[in-house]
Coordinates of C-alpha atoms and ligand atoms in Angstrom, one line a residue:
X14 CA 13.6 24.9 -24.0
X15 CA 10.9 26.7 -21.8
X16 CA 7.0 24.5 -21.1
X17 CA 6.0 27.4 -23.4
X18 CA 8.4 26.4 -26.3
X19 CA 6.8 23.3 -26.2
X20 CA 3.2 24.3 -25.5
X21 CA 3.7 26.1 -28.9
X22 CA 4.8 23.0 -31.2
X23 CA 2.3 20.9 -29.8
X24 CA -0.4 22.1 -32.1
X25 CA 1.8 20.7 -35.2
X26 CA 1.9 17.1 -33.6
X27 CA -2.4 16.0 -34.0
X28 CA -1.8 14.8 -36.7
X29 CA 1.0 11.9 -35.7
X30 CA -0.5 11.5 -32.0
X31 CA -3.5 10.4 -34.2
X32 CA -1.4 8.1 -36.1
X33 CA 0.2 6.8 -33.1
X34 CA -2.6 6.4 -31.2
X35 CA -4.0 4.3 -34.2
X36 CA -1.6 2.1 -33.9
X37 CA -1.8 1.4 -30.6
X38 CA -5.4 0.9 -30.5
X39 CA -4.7 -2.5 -31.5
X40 CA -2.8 -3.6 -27.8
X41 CA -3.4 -3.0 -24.4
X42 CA -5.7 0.0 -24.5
X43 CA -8.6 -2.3 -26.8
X44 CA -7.5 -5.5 -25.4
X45 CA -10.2 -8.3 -24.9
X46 CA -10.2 -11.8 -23.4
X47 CA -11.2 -14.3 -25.2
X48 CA -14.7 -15.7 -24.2
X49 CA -15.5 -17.7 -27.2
X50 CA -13.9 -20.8 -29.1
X51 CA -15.1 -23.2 -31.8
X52 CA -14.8 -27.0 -31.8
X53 CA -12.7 -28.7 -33.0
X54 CA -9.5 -26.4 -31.0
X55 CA -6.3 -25.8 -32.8
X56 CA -4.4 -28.1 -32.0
X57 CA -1.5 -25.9 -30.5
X58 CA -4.0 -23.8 -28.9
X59 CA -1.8 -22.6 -25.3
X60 CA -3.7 -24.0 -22.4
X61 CA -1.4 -22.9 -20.0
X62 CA -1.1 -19.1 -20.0
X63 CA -4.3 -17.3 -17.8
X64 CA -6.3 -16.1 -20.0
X65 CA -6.8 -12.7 -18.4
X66 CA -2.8 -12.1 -18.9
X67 CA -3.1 -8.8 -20.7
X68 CA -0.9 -7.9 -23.7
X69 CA 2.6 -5.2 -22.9
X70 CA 1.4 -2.0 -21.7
X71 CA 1.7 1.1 -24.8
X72 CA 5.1 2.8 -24.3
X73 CA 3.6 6.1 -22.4
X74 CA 5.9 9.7 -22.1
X75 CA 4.8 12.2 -19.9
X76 CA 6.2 15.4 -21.9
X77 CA 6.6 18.7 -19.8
X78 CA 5.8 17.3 -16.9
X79 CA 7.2 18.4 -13.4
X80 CA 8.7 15.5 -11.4
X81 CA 8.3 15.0 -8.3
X82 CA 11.8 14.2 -6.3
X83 CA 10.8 13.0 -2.7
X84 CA 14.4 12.4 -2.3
X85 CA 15.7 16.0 -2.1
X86 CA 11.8 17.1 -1.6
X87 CA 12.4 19.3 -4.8
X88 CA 10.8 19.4 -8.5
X89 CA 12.6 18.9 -11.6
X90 CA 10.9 20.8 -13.8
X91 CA 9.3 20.0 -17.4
X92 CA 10.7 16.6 -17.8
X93 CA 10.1 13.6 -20.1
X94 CA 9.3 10.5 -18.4
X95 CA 9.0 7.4 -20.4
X96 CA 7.3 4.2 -19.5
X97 CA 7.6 0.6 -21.3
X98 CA 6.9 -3.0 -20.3
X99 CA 5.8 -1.4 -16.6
X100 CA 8.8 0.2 -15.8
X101 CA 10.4 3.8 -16.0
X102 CA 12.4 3.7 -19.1
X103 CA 13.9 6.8 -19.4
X104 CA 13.6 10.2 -17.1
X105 CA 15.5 13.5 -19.1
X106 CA 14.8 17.5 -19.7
X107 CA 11.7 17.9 -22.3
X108 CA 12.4 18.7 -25.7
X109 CA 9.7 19.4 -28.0
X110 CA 10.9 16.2 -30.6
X111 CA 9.4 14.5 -27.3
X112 CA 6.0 14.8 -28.1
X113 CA 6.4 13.1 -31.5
X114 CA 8.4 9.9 -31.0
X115 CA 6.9 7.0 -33.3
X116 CA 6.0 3.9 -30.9
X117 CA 5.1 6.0 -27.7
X118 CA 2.0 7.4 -26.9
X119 CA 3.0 11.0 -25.7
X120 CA 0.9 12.8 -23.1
X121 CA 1.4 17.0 -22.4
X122 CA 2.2 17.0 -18.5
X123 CA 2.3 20.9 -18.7
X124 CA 1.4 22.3 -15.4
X125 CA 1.0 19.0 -13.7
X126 CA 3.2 17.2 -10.8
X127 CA 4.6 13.4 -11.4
X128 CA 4.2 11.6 -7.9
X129 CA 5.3 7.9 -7.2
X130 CA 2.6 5.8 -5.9
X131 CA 1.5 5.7 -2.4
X132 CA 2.5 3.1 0.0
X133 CA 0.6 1.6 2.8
X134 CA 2.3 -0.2 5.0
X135 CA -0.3 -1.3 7.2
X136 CA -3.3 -2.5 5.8
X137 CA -6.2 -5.3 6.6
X138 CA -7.9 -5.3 2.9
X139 CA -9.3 -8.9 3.8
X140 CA -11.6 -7.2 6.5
X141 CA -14.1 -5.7 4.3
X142 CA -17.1 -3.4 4.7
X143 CA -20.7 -4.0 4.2
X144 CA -21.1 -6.0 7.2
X145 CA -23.8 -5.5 10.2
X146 CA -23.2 -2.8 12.4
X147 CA -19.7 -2.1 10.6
X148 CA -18.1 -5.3 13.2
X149 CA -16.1 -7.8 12.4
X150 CA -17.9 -10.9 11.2
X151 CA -16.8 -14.6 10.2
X152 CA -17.3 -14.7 7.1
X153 CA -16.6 -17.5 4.1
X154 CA -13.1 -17.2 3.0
X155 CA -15.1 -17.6 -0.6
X156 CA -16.7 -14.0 0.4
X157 CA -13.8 -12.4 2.4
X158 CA -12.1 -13.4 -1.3
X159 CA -14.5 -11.4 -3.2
X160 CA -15.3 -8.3 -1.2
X161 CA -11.5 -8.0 -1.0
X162 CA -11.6 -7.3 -4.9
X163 CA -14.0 -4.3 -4.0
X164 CA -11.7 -3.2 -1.2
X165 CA -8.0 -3.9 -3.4
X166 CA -9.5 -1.3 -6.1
X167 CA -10.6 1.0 -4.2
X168 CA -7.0 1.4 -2.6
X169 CA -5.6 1.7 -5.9
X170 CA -8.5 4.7 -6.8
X171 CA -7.3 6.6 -3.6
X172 CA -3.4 6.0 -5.1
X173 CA -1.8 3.5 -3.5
X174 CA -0.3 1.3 -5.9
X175 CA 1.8 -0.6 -2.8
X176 CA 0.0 -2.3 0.3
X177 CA 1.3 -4.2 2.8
X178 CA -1.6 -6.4 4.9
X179 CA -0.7 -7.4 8.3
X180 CA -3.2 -9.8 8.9
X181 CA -5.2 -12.4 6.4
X182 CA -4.1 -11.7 2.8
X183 CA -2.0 -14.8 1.3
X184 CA -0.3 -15.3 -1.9
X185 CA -3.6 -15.6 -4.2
X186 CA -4.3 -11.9 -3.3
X187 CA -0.6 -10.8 -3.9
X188 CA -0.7 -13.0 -7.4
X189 CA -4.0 -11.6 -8.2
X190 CA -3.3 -8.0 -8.5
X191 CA 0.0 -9.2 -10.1
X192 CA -2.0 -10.7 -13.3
X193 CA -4.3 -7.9 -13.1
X194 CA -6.8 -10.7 -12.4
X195 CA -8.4 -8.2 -9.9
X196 CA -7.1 -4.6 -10.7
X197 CA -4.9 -3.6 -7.4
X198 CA -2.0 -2.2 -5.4
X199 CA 1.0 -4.2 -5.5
X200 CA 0.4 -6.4 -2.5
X201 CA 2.9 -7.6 0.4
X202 CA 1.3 -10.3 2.8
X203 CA 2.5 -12.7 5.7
X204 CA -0.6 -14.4 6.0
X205 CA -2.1 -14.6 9.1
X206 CA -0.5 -12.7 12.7
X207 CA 1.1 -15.1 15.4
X208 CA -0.3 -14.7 18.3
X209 CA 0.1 -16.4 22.0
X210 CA -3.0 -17.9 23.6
X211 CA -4.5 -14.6 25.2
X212 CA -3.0 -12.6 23.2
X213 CA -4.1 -9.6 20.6
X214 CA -4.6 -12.1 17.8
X215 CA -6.0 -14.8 19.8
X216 CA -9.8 -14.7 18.5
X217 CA -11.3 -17.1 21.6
X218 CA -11.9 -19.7 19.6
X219 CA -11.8 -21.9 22.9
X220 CA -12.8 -19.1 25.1
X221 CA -15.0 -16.7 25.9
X222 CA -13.0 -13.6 24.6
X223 CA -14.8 -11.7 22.4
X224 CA -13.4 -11.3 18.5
X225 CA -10.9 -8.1 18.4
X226 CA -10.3 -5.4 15.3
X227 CA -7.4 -4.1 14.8
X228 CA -4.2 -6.3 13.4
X229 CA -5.7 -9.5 14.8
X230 CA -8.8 -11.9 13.6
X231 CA -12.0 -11.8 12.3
X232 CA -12.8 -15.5 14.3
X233 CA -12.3 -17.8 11.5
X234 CA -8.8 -18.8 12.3
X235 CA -7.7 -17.3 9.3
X236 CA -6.3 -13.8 10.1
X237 CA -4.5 -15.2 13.6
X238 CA -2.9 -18.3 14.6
X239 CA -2.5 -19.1 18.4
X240 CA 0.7 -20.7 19.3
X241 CA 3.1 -21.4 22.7
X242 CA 6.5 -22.0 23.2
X243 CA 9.5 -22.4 20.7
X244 CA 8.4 -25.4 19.5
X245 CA 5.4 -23.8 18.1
X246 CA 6.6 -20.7 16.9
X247 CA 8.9 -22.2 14.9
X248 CA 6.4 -24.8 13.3
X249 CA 4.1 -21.9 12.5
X250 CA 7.0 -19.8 11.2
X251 CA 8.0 -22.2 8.9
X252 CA 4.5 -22.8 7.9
X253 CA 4.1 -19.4 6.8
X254 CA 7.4 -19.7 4.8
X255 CA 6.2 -22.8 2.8
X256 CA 3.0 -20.5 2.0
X257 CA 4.9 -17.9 0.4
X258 CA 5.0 -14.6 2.9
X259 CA 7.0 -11.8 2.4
X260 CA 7.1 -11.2 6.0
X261 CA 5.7 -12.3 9.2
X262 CA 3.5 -10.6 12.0
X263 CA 3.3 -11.0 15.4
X264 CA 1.7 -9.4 18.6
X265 CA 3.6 -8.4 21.2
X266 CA 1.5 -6.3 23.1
X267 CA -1.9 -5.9 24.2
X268 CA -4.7 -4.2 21.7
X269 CA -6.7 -1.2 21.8
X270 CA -10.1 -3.2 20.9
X271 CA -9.5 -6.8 23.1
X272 CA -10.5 -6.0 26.5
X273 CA -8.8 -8.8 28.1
X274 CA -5.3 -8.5 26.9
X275 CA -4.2 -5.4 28.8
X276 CA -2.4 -2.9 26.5
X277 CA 0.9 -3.3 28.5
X278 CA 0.8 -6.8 28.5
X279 CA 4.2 -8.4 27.4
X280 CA 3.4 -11.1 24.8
X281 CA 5.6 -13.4 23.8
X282 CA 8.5 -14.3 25.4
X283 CA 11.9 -13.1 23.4
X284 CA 13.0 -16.8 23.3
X285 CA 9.6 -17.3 21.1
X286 CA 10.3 -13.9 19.2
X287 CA 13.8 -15.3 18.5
X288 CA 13.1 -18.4 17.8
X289 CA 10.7 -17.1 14.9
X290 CA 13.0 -14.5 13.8
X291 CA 15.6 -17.2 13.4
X292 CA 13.6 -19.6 11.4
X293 CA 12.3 -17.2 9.0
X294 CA 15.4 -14.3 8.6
X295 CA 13.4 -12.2 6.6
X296 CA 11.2 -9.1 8.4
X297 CA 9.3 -9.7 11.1
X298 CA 7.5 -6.8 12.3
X299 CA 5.5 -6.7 15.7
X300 CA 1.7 -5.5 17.0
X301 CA 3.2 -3.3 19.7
X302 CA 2.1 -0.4 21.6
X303 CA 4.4 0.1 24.8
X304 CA 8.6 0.1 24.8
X305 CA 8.9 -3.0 27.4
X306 CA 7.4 -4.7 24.8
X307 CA 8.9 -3.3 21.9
X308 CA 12.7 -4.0 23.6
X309 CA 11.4 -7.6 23.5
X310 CA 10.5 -7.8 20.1
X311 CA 13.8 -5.7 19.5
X312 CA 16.3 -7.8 21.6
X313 CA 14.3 -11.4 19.8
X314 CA 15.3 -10.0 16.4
X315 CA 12.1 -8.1 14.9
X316 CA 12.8 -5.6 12.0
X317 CA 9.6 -3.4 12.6
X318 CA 6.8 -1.7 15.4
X319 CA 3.5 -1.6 14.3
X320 CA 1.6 1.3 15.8
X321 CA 4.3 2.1 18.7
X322 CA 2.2 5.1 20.2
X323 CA 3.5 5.0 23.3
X324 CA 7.2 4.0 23.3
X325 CA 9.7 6.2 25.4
X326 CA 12.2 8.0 23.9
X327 CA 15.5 5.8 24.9
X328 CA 13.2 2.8 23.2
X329 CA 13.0 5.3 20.1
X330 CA 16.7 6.2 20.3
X331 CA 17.4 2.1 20.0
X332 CA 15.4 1.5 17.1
X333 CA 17.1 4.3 14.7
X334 CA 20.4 2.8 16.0
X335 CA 19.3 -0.3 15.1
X336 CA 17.2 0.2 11.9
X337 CA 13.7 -0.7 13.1
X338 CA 10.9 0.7 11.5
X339 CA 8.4 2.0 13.0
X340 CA 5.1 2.3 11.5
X341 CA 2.1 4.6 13.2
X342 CA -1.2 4.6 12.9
X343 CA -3.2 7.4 13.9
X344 CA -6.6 7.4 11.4
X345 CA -7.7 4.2 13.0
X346 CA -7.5 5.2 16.7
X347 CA -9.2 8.6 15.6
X348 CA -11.8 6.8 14.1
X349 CA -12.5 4.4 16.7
X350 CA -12.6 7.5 19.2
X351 CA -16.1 8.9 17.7
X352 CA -19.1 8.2 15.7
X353 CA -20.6 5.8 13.8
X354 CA -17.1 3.7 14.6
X355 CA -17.0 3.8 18.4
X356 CA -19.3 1.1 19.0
X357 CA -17.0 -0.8 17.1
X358 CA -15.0 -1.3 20.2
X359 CA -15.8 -1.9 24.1
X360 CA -16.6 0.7 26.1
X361 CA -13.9 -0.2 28.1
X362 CA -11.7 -0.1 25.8
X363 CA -12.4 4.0 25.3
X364 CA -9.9 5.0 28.0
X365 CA -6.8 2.9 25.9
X366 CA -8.0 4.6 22.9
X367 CA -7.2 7.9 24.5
X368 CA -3.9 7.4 25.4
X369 CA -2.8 6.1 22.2
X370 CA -4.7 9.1 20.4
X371 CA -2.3 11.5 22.2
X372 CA 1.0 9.3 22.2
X373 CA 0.9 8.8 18.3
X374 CA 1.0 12.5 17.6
X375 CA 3.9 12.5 20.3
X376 CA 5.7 9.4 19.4
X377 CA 5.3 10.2 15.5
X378 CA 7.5 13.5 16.0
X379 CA 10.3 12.3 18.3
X380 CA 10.7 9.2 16.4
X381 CA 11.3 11.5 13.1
X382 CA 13.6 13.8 15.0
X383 CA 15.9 10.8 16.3
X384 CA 15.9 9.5 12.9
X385 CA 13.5 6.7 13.0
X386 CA 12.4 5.3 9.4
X387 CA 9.1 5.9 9.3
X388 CA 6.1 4.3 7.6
X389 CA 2.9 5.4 6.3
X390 CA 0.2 3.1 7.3
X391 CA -3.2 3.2 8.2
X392 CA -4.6 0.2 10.0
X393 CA -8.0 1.2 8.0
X394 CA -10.5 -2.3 8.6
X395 CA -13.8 -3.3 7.7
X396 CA -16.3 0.0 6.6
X397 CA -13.2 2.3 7.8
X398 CA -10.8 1.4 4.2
X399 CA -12.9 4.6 2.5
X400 CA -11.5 6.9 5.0
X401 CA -7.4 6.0 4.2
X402 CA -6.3 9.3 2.7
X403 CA -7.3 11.1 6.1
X404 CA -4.3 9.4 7.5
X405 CA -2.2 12.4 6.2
X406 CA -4.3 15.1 7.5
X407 CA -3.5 13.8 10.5
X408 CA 0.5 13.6 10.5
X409 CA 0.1 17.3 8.8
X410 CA -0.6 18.3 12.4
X411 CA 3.0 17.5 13.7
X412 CA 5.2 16.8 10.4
X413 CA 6.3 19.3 7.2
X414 CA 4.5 17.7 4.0
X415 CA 7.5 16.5 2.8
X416 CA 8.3 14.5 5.2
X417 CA 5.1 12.5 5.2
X418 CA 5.4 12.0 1.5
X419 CA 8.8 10.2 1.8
X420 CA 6.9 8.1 4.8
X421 CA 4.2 7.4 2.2
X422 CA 6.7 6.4 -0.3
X423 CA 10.7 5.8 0.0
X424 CA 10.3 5.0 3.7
X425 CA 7.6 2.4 2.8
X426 CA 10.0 0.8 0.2
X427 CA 12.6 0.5 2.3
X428 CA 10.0 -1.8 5.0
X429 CA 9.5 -4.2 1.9
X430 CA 13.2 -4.3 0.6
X431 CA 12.4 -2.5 -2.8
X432 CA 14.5 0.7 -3.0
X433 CA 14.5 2.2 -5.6
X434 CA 12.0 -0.1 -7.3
X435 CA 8.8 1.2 -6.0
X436 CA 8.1 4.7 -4.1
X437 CA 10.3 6.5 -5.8
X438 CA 10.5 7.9 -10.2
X439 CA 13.8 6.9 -11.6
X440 CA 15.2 4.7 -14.5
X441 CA 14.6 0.7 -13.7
X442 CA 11.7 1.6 -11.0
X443 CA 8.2 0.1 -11.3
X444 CA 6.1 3.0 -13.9
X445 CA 3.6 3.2 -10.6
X446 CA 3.2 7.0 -10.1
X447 CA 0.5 9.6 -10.2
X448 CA -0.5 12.3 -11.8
X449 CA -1.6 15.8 -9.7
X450 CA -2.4 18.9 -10.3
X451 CA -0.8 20.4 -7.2
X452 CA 2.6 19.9 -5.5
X453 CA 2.4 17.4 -2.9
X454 CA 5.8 18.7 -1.1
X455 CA 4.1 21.7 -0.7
X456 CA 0.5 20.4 0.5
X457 CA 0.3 16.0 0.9
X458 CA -3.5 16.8 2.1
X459 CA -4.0 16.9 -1.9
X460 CA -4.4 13.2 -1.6
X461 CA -7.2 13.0 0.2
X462 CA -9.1 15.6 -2.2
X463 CA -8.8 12.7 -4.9
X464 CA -11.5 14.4 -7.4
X465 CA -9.7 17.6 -7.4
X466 CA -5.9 17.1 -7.5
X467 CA -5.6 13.6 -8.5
X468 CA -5.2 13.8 -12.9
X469 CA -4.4 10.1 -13.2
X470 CA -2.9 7.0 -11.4
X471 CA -0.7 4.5 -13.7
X472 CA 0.3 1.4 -12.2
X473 CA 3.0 -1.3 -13.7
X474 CA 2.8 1.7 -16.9
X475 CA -1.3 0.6 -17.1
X476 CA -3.7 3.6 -16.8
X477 CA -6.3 2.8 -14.0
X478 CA -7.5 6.3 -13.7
X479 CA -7.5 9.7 -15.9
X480 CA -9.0 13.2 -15.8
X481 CA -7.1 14.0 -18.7
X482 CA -8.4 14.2 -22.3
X483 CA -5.7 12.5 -24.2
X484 CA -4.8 9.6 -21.2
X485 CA -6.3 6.9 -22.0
X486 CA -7.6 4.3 -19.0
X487 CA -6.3 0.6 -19.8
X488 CA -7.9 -1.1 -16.7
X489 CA -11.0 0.7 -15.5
X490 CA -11.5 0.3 -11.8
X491 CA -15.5 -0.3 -11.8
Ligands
ZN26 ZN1 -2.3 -3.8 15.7
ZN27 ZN1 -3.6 -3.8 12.1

């Protein structure tokens, strides 16, 4: 069976897509909350289930379409993928019966490429834009709340239906998107960064530091917390464990944007990395920019490198033996380096900025030849979170588009612990993928030309976003 076979029986099947489409017009696609009741209540009215819990998604097959394999960076060609209750349900060779199965809404993916979803690994979504001069601002954690809904759909527009924030987020967020309370990527949060007194999280609450960017605070105490000694560490640790994160940040090195904690600075000592390490035994994942302290972090236990532009290459060579990630992120310190986002940081802080330009390009490639596993994140804060996609223009300079896809996708499941549940299309995995009309092994800048390439972007099987006549949107992201 050829796409042409099937492109020629399709004309036969109106009449029952109609039928089907009927039927499902009574679920998720016309679903409504309800608003309005009458006294007296019935009196087994359910007063426990959220009212904005939305019925089972409609069982959705993609018929014809080309899968994308980021595995084996190959296409299987005209394919039937099937989606039910927000998981793939079935992925096997088209056959032109396909396009006719009674229960399933069936959509002609004829000449267009099935992506999984995009990761980010490295987000800050609770530091939104919109505020004066684009800087960092204390804000109410009632408004940081609410502009994050503005920020958490627009990631999911640009196609990333996994983030990971590494700085402010909590549970609520994580459950939010879950419940489609607030449409959203599938969210992974640690609460706020650890940081020592002086250190890259340490917003000078009690001195007269000036409030950093960049993986740290936004001076309300809720994106850092400043701790010393064992003792500490392991009281904030387990903190953060009773409230729920799915990992834990710290800094271990200085920042590009806080001119007092010098970028080689060694924070931390590995007794206070290991000690948190110990107490939490789940990933902890460092700020980091230089290998002394990245060996640190390594020898105290942590499972990830944040940034890591300018770690050697015996540093790299450890952390492939040892299975750190490592997770760069170059569109921040590009944007930092020029207008309008440069005043966003000192001006002595411009001379840091250019050597971790240059070492991310350098440290990016080694750490993929040596075997590294590789993240795609972005670092993206405040008015930059618009400018996300560019992030893989940039590793195009120094990495084969391939590559960079698995970063942006296997690589990034593999930092949360969900293999083969997220970033990848086969049986069992979460239905988050993407529609495109171009071959992302070929070209992954296709991304960030959203309006072009992108047909549609499905989510736990819901339809946030379609170009495409007969693909209906479920949860509009306005
Ligand atoms: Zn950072
Ligand atoms: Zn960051």
């Amino acid at each position: 069976m050829t796409s042409n076979d099937i492109t020629s029986t399709l004309g036969s099947f109106e009449l029952v897509d109609e039928a089907i489409s009927k039927e499902s017009d009574k679920s998720a696609y016309n679903w409504q909350p309800t608003h309005w009741l009458k006294f007296p209540v019935p009196e087994n009215y359910d007063l426990s289930t959220p009212p904005w819990i939305r019925p089972e998604q409609v069982p959705l097959s993609f018929v014809g379409i080309n899968v994308v394999d980021v595995e084996n960076s190959k296409i299987l060609p005209s394919m039937t993928v099937k989606l039910k209750n927000g998981k793939i349900e079935s992925i096997s060779k088209s056959v032109a019966s396909h396009m006719q199965e009674k229960g399933w809404e069936s959509i002609n993916g004829q000449g267009l490429f099935l992506s999984p979803g995009l990761i980010d690994v490295h987000t800050h979504f609770t530091a939104s834009p919109g505020q004066p001069n684009g800087q960092l601002v204390p804000s109410s954690e009632t408004q940081t709340a609410l502009a994050a809904t503005h920020v958490l759909k627009g990631m999911l527009w640009r196609g990333f239906t996994t983030v990971r924030d590494v700085g402010g987020a909590n549970r609520h967020y994580k459950n939010a998107t879950e419940q489609w309370l607030i449409p959203g990527p599938r969210i992974f949060q640690g609460g706020p960064v650890m940081s020592q007194t002086g250190g890259h999280g340490d917003d000078g609450a009690d001195s007269d530091k000036p409030i950093t960017g960049c993986c740290s605070s936004n001076g309300t105490g809720r994106d850092s917390v400043v701790v010393d000694g064992v003792e500490e560490c392991t009281r904030a640790a387990r903190k953060m464990m009773r409230a729920g994160a799915d990992h834990i940040k710290i800094c271990s090195s200085g920042g590009v944007a806080s001119p007092t904690d010098k970028l080689d600075s060694e924070q931390f000592t590995v007794a206070e990395i290991k000690a948190i390490c110990d107490v939490v035994r789940m990933m902890v994942t460092a700020h980091c920019f230089t290998s002394p302290a990245a060996r640190n972090a390594i020898e105290g236990g942590i499972g990830g490198i944040e940034h890591g532009h300018l770690l050697d290459e015996d540093t790299l060579k450890l952390m492939a033996k040892k299975n750190i990630h490592l997770t760069p992120t170059l569109i921040v310190q590009e944007l930092l380096s020029k207008p309008p986002y440069e005043s966003m940081i000192p001006i002595q802080s411009r001379e840091k900025l250019k050597l971790v330009i240059n070492g991310g390009y350098k440290v990016i490639k080694k750490a993929h030849e040596l075997g590294v596993n590789i993240g795609f994140g972005t670092d993206c804060f405040n008015s930059m979170q618009n400018v996300q996609l560019s992030e893989f223009d940039l590793r195009k300079k120094v990495l084969n588009d391939d590559v960079i896809l698995k970063q942006a996708t296997i690589n990034g499941a593999k930092i949360l612990g969900m293999q083969g549940k997220i970033g990848i299309i086969q049986e069992g995995a979460f239905a988050d993928l993407l529609l495109l009309s171009a071959n992302p092994l070929e070209d992954v800048s296709i991304f960030n030309e959203p309006h072009k390439f992108v047909k549609g972007i499905v989510k736990d099987g819901r339809v946030v976003r379609s170009e495409l006549r007969d693909l209906r949107v479920e949860v509009p992201l306005v």
